[in-house]
PDB file of C-alpha atoms and ligand atoms in Angstrom:
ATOM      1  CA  UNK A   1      69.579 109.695 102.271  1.00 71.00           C
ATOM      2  CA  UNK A   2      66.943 107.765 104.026  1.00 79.00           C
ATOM      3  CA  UNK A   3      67.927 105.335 106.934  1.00 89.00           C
ATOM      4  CA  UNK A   4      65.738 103.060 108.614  1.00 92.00           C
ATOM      5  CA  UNK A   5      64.920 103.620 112.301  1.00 94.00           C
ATOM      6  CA  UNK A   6      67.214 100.210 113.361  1.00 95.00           C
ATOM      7  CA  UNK A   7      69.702 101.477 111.412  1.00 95.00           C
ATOM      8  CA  UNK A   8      70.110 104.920 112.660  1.00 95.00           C
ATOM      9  CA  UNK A   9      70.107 103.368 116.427  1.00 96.00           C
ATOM     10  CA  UNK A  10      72.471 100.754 115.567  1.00 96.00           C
ATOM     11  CA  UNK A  11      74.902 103.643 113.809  1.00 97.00           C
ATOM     12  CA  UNK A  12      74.365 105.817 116.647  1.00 97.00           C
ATOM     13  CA  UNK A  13      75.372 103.069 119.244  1.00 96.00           C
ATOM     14  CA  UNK A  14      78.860 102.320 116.971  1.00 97.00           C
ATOM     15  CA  UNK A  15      79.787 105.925 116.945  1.00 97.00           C
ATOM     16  CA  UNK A  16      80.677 106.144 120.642  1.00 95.00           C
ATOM     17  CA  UNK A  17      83.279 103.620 119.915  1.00 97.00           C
ATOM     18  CA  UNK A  18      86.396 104.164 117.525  1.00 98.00           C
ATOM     19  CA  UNK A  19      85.692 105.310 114.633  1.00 98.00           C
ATOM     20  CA  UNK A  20      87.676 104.194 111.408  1.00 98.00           C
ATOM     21  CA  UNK A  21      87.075 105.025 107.701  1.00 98.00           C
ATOM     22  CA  UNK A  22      88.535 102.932 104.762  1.00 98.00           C
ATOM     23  CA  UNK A  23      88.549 105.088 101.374  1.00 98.00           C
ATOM     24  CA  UNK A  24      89.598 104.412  97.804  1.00 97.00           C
ATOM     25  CA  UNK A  25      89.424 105.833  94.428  1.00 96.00           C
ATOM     26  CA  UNK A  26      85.533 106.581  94.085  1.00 96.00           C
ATOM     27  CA  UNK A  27      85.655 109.199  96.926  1.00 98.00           C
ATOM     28  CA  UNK A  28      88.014 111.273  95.059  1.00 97.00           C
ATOM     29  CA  UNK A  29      86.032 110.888  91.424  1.00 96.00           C
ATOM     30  CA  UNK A  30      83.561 114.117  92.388  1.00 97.00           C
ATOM     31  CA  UNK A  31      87.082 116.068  92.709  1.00 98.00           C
ATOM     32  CA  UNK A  32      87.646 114.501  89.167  1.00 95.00           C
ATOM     33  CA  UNK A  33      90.463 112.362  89.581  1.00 95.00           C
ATOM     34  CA  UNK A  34      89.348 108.949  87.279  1.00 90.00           C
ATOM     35  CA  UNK A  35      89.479 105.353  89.379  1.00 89.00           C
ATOM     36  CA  UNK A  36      90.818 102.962  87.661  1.00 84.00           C
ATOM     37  CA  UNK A  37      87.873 100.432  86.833  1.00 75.00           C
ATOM     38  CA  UNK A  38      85.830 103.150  85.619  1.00 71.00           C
ATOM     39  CA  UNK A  39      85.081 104.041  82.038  1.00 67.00           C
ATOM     40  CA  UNK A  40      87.558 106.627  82.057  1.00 68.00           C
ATOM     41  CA  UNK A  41      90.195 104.770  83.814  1.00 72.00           C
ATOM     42  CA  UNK A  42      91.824 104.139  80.583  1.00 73.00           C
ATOM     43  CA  UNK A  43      95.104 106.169  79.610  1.00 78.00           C
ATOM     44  CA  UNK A  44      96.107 105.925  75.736  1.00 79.00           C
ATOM     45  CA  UNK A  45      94.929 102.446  75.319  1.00 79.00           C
ATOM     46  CA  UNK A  46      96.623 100.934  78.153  1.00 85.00           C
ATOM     47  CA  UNK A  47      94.855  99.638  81.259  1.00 86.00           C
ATOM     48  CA  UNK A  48      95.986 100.750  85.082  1.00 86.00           C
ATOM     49  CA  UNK A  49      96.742  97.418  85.729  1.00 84.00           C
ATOM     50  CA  UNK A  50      99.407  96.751  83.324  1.00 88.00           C
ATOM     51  CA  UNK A  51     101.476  99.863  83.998  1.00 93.00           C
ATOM     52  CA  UNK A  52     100.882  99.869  87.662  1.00 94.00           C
ATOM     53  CA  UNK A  53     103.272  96.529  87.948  1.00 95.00           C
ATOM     54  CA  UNK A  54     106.955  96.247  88.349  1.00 96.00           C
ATOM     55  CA  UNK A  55     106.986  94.677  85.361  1.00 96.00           C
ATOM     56  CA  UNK A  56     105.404  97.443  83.336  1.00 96.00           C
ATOM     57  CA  UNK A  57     108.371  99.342  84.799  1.00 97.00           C
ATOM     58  CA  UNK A  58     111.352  97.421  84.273  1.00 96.00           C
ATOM     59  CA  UNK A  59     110.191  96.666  80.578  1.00 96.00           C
ATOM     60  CA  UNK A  60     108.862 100.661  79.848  1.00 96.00           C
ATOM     61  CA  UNK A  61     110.006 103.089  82.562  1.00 97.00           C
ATOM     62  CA  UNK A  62     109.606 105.954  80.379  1.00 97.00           C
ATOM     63  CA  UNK A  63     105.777 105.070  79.795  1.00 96.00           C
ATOM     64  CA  UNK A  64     105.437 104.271  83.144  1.00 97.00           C
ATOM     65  CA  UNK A  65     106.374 107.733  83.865  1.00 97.00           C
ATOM     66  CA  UNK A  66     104.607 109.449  81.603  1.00 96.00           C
ATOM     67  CA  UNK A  67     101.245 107.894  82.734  1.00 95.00           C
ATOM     68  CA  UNK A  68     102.195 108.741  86.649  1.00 96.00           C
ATOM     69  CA  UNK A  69     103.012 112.262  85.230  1.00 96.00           C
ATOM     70  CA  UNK A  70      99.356 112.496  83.810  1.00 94.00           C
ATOM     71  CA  UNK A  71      97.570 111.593  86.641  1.00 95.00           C
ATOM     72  CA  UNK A  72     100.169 113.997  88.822  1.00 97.00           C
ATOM     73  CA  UNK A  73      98.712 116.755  86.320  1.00 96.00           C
ATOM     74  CA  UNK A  74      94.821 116.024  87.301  1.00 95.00           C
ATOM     75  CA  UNK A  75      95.659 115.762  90.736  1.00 97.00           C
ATOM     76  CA  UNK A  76      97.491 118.846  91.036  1.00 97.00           C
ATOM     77  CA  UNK A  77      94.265 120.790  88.819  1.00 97.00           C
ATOM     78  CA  UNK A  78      91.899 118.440  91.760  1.00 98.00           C
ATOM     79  CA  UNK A  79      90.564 120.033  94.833  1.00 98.00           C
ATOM     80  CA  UNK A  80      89.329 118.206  97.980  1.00 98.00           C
ATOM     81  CA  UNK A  81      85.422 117.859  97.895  1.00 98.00           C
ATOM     82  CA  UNK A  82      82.754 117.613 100.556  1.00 98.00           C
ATOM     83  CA  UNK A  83      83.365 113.792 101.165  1.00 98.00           C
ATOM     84  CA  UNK A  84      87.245 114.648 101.891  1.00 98.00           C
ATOM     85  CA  UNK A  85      85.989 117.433 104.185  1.00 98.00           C
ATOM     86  CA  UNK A  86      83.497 115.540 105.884  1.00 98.00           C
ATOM     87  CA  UNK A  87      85.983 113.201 107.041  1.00 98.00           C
ATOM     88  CA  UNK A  88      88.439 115.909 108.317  1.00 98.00           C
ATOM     89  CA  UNK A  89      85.242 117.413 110.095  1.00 98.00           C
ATOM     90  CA  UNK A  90      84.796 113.959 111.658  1.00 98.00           C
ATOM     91  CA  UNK A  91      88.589 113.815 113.315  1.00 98.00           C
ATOM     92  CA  UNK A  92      88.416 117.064 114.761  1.00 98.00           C
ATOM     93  CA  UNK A  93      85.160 116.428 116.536  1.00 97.00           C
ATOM     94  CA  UNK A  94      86.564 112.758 118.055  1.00 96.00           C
ATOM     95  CA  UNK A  95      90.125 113.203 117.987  1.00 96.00           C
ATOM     96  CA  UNK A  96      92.492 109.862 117.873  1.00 96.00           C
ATOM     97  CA  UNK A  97      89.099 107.853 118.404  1.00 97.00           C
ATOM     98  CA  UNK A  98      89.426 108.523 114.319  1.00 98.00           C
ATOM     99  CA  UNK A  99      91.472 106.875 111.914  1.00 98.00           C
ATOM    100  CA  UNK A 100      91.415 107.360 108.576  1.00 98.00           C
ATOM    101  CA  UNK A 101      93.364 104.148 106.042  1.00 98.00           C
ATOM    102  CA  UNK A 102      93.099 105.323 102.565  1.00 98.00           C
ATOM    103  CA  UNK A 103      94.209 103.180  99.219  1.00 98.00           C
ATOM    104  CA  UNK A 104      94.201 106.353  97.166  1.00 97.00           C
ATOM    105  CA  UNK A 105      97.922 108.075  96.343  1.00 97.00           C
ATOM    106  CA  UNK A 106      96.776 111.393  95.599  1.00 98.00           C
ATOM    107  CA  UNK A 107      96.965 113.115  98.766  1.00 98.00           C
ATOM    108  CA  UNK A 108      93.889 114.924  98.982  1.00 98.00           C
ATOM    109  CA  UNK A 109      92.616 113.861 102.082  1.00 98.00           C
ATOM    110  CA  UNK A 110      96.194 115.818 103.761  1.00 98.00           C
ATOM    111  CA  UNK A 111      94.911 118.514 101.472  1.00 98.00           C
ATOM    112  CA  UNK A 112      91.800 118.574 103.457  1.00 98.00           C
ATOM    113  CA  UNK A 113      93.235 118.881 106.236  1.00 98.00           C
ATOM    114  CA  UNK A 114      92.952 115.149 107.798  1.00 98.00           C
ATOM    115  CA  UNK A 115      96.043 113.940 109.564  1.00 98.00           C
ATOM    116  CA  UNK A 116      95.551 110.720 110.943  1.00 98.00           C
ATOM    117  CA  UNK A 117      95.804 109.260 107.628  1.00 98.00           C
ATOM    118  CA  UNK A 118      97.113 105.949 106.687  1.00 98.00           C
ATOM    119  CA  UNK A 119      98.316 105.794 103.110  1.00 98.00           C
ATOM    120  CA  UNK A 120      98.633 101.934 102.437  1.00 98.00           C
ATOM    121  CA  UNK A 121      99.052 102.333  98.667  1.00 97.00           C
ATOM    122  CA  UNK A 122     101.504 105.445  99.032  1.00 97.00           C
ATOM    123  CA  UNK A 123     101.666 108.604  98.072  1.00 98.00           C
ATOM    124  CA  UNK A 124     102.146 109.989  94.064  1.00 98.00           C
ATOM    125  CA  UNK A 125     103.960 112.910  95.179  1.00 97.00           C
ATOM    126  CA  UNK A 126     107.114 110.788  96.432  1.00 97.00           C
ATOM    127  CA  UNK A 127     109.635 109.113  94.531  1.00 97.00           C
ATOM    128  CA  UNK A 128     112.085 106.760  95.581  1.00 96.00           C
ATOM    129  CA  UNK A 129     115.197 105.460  94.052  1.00 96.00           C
ATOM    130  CA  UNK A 130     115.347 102.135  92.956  1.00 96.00           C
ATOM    131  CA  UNK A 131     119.548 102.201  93.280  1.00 93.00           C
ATOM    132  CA  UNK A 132     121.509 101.556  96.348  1.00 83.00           C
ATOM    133  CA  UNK A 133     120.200 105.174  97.917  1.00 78.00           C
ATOM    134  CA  UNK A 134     116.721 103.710  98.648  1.00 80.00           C
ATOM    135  CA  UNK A 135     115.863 107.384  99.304  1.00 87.00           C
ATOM    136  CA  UNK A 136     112.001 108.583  99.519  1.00 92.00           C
ATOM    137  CA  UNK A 137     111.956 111.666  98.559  1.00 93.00           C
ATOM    138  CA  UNK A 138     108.724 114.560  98.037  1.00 94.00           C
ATOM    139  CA  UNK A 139     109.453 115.972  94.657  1.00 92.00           C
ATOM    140  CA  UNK A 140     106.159 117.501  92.903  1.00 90.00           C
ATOM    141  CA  UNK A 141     108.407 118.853  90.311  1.00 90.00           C
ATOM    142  CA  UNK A 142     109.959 116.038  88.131  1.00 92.00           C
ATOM    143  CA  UNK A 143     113.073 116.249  85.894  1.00 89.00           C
ATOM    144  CA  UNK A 144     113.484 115.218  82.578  1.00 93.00           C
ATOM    145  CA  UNK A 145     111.721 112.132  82.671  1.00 96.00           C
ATOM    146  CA  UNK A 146     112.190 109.248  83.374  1.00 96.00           C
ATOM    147  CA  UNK A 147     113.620 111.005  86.210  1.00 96.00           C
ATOM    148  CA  UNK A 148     116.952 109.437  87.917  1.00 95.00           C
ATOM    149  CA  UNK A 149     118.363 109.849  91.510  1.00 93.00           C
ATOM    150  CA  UNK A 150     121.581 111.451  92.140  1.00 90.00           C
ATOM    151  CA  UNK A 151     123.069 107.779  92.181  1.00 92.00           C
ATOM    152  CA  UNK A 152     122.490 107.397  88.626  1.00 92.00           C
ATOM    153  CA  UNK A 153     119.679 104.928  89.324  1.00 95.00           C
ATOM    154  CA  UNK A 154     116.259 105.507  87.571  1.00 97.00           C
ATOM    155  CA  UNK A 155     113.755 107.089  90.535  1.00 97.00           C
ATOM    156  CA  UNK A 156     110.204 105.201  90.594  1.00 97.00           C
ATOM    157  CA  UNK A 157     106.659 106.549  92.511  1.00 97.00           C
ATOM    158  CA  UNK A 158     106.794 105.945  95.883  1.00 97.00           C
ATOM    159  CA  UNK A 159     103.693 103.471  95.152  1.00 97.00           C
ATOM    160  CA  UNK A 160     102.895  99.947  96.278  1.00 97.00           C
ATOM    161  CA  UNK A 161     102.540  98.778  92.521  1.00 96.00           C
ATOM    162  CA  UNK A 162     100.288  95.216  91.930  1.00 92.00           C
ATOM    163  CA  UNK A 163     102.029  92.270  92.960  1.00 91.00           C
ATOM    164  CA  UNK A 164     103.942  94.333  95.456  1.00 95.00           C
ATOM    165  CA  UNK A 165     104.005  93.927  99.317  1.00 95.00           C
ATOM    166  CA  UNK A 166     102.662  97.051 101.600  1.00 97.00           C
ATOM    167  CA  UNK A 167     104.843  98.341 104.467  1.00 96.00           C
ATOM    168  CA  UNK A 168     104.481  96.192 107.146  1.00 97.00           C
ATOM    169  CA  UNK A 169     103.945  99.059 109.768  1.00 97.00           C
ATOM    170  CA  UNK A 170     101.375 100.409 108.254  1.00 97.00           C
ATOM    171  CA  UNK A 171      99.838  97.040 107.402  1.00 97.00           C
ATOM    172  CA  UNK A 172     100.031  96.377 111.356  1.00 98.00           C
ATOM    173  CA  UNK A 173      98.605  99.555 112.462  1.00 98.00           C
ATOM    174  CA  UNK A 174      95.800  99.436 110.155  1.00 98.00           C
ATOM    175  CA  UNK A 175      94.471  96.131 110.944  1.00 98.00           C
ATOM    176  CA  UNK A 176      94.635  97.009 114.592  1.00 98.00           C
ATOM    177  CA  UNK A 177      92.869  99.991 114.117  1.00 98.00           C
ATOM    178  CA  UNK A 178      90.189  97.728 112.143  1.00 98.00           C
ATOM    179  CA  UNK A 179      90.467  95.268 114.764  1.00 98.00           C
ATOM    180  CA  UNK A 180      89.496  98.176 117.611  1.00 98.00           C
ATOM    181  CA  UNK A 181      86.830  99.841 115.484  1.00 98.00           C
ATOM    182  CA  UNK A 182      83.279 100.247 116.879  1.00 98.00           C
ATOM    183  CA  UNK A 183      82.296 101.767 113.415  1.00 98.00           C
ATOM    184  CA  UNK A 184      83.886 101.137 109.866  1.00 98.00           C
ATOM    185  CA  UNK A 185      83.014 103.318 107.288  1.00 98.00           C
ATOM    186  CA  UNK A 186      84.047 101.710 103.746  1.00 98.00           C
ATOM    187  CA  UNK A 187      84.010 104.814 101.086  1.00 98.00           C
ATOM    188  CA  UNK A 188      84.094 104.432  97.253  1.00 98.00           C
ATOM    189  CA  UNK A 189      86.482 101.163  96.948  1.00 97.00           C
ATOM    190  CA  UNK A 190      85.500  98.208  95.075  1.00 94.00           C
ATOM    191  CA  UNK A 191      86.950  96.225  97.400  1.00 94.00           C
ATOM    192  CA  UNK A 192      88.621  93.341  95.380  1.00 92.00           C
ATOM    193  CA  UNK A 193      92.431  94.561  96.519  1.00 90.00           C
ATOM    194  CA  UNK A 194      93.410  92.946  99.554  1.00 93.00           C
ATOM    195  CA  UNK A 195      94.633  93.369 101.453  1.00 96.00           C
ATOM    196  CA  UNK A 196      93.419  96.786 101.896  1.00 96.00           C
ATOM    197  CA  UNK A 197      89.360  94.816 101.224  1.00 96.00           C
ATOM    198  CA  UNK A 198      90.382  92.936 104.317  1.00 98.00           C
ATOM    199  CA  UNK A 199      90.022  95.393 106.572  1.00 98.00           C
ATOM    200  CA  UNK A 200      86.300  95.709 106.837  1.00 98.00           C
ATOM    201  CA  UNK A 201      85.875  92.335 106.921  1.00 98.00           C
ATOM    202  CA  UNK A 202      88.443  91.782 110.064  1.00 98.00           C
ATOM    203  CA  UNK A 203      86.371  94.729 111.205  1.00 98.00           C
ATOM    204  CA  UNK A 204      82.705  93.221 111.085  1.00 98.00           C
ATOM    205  CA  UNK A 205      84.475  89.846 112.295  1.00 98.00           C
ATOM    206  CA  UNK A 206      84.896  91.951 115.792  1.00 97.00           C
ATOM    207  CA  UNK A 207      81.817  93.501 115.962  1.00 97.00           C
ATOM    208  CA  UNK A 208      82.184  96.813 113.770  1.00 98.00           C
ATOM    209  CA  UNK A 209      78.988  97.950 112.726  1.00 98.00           C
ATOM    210  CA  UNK A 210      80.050  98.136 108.621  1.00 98.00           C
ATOM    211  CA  UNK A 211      78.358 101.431 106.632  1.00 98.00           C
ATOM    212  CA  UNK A 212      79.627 101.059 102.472  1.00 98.00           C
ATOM    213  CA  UNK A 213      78.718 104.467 100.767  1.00 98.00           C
ATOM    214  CA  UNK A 214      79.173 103.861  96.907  1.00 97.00           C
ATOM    215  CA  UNK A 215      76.742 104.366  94.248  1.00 96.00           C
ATOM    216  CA  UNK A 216      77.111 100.701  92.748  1.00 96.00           C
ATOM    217  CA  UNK A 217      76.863  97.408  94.925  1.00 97.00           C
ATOM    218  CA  UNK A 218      80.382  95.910  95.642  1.00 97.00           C
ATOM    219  CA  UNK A 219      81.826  92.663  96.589  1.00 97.00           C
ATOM    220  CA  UNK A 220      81.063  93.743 100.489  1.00 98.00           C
ATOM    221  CA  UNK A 221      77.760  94.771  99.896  1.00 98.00           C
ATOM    222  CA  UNK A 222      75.556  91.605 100.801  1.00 98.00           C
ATOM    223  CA  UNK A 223      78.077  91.451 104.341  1.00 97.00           C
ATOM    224  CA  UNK A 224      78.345  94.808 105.693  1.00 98.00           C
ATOM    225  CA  UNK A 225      74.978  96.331 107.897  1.00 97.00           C
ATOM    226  CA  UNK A 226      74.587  99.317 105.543  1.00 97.00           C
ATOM    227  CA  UNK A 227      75.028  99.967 102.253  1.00 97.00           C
ATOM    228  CA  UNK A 228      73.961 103.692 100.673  1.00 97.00           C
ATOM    229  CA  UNK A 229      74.058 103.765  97.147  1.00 97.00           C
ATOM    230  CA  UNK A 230      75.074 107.326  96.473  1.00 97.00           C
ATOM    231  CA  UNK A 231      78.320 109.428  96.102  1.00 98.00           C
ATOM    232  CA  UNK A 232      80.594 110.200  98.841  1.00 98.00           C
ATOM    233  CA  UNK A 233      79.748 113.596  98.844  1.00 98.00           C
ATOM    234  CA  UNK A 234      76.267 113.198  98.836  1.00 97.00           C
ATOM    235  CA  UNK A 235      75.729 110.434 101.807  1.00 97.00           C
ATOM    236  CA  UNK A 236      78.943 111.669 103.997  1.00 98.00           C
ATOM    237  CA  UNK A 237      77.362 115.298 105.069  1.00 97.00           C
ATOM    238  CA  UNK A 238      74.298 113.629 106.694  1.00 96.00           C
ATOM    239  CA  UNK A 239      76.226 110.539 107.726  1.00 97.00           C
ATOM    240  CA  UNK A 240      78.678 112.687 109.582  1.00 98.00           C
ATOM    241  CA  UNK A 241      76.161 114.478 110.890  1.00 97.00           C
ATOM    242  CA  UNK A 242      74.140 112.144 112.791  1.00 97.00           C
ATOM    243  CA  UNK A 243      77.634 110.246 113.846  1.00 98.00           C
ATOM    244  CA  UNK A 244      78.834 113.837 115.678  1.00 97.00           C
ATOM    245  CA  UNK A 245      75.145 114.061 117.394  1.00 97.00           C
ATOM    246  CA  UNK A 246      75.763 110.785 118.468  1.00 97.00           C
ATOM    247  CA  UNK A 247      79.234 111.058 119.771  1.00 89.00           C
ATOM    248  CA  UNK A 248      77.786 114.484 121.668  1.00 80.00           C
ATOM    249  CA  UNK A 249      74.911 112.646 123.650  1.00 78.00           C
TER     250      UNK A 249
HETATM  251  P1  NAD B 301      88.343 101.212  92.201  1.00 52.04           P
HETATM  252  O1  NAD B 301      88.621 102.066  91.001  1.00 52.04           O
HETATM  253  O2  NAD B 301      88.510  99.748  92.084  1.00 52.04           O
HETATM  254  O3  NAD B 301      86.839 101.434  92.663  1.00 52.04           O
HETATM  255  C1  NAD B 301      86.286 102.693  92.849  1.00 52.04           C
HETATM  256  C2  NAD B 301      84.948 102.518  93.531  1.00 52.04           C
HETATM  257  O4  NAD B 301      84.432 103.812  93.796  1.00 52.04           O
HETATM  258  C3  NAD B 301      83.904 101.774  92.688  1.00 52.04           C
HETATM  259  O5  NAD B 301      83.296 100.779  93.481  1.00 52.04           O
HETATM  260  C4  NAD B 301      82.902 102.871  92.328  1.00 52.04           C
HETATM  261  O6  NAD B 301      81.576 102.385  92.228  1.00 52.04           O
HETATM  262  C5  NAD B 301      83.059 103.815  93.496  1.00 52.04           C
HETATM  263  N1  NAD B 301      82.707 105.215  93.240  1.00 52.04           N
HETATM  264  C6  NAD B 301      82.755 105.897  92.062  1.00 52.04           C
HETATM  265  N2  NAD B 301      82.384 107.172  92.259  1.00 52.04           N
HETATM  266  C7  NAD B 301      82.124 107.311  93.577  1.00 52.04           C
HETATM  267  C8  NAD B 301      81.722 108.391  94.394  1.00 52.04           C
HETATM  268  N3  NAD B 301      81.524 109.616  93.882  1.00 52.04           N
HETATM  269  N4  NAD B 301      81.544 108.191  95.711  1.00 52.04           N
HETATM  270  C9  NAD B 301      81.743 106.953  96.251  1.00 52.04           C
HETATM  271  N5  NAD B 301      82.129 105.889  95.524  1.00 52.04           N
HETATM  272  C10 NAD B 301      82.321 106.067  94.206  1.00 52.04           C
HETATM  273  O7  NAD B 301      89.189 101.836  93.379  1.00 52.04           O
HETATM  274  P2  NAD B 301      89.861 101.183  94.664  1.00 52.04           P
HETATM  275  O8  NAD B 301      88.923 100.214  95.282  1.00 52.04           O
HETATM  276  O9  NAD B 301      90.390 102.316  95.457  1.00 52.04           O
HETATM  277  O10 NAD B 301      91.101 100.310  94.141  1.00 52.04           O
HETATM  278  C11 NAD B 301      91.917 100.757  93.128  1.00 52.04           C
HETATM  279  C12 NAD B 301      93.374 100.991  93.426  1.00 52.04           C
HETATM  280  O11 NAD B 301      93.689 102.080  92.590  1.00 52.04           O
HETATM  281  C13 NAD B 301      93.760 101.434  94.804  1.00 52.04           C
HETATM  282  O12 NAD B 301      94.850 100.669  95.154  1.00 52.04           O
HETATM  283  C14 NAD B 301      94.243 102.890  94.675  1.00 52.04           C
HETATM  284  O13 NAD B 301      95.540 103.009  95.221  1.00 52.04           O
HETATM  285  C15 NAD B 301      94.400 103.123  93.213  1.00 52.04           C
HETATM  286  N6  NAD B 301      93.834 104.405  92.711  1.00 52.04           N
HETATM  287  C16 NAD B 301      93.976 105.557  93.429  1.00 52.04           C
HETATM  288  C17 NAD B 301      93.437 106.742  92.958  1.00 52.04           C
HETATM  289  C18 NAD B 301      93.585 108.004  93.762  1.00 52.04           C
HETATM  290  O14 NAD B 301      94.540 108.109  94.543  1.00 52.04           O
HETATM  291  N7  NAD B 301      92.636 108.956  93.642  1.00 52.04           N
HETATM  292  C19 NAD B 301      92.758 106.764  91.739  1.00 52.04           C
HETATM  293  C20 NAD B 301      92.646 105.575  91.015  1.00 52.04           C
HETATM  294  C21 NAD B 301      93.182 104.392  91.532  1.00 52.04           C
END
């Protein structure tokens, strides 16, 4: 990974500020979990998008469930990998001048240790009941599926599904965080669901200096101040790297 002299200074200057990292499915594809818009997104012939709905699950439940139990399977076979490590690397050096908003549901940046995580899109290792309990529960083991509270009512993934509205909290603390951020890292997201995609642009509105790290240009790319085209795992080590020399100086 090459940077230009203005860039390096200009990165070096942000990373005395707060630091805040925006990740989605492309930096867990080198620990083999598929994104969706890739070529292997697909699941039997159905696209993510049209089981990732409440429709898909009030129509199909069972199918629903049986393509959240698939992905639960890879997930559970997936290990974190050096971009999910870099990142964890990066909190202990600077602390709660880190925070970490991730669209991904699979958990493996908690697996890597990282705590100040926000999960806007949930987490695939919760259900919740769609009955009058309303109860989130961590279950990694699943009954008979589809599985059903104790109310009777059918359970669903604890997942903000397309067309649904994310927890305000978290909504709130993640734009401020965006809003304070001196650097924003944008990892392996394609950046066209808001309004997690918003947050980098809030971000540079403020001041952030923006770094992308994804091997194919996105809808942020012509905006943001540095875009590397290469895998998480690849551009993160050095990244980090000359972020924590910064922060040390
Ligand atoms: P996306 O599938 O739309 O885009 C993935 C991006 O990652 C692409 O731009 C791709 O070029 C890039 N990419 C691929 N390999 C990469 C790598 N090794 N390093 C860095 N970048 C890489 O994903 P999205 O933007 O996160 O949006 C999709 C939605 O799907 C999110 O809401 C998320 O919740 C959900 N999702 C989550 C997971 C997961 O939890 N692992 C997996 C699939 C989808």
């Amino acid at each position: 990974m090459a940077l230009s002299a203005e860039h390096e200074h200009q990165l070096r200057q942000a990373s005395h500020g707060s630091i805040v990292a925006l990740t989605g499915a492309g930096i867990s594809a080198e620990s083999k979990v598929p994104t969706f818009r890739g070529a292997d997104g697909l699941w039997r012939r159905y696209r993510a998008e049209d089981l990732a709905t409440p429709y898909a699950f009030a129509a199909d439940p069972l199918t629903v469930w049986e393509w959240y139990d698939w992905r639960r399977g890879i997930i559970a076979a997936a290990l974190p990998n050096a971009g999910h490590h870099c990142l964890r690397r990066l909190e202990l050096a600077v602390g709660d001048q880190f925070q970490l908003i991730t669209q991904n549901v699979d958990g493996l940046h908690q697996r890597a240790g990282t705590e100040r995580v926000l999960e806007l899109h949930g987490n695939i290792w919760r259900t919740r009941c769609t009955g009058e309990h309303h109860r989130v529960e961590l279950m990694e083991q699943l009954p008979e599926l589809p599985p059903c509270c104790e109310c009777g009512a059918l359970l669903r993934p604890d997942i903000v599904w397309f067309g649904e509205s994310l927890d305000p909290g978290l909504l709130d603390r993640a734009f401020a965080a965006a809003t304070g951020a001196a650097l924003f890292l944008v990892i392996g997201t394609s950046a066209v669901v808001t309004p997690a995609a918003d947050l980098p642009r809030l971000a540079l509105a403020q001041g952030a200096f923006i770094a992308e790290i994804n091997p194919e240009p996105t809808i942020l790319t012509p905006i943001v101040h540095l875009s590397l085209r290469a895998t998480a795992g690849e551009a993160l080590p050095e990244l980090v790297d000359i972020i924590l020399d910064a922060c040390t100086q």
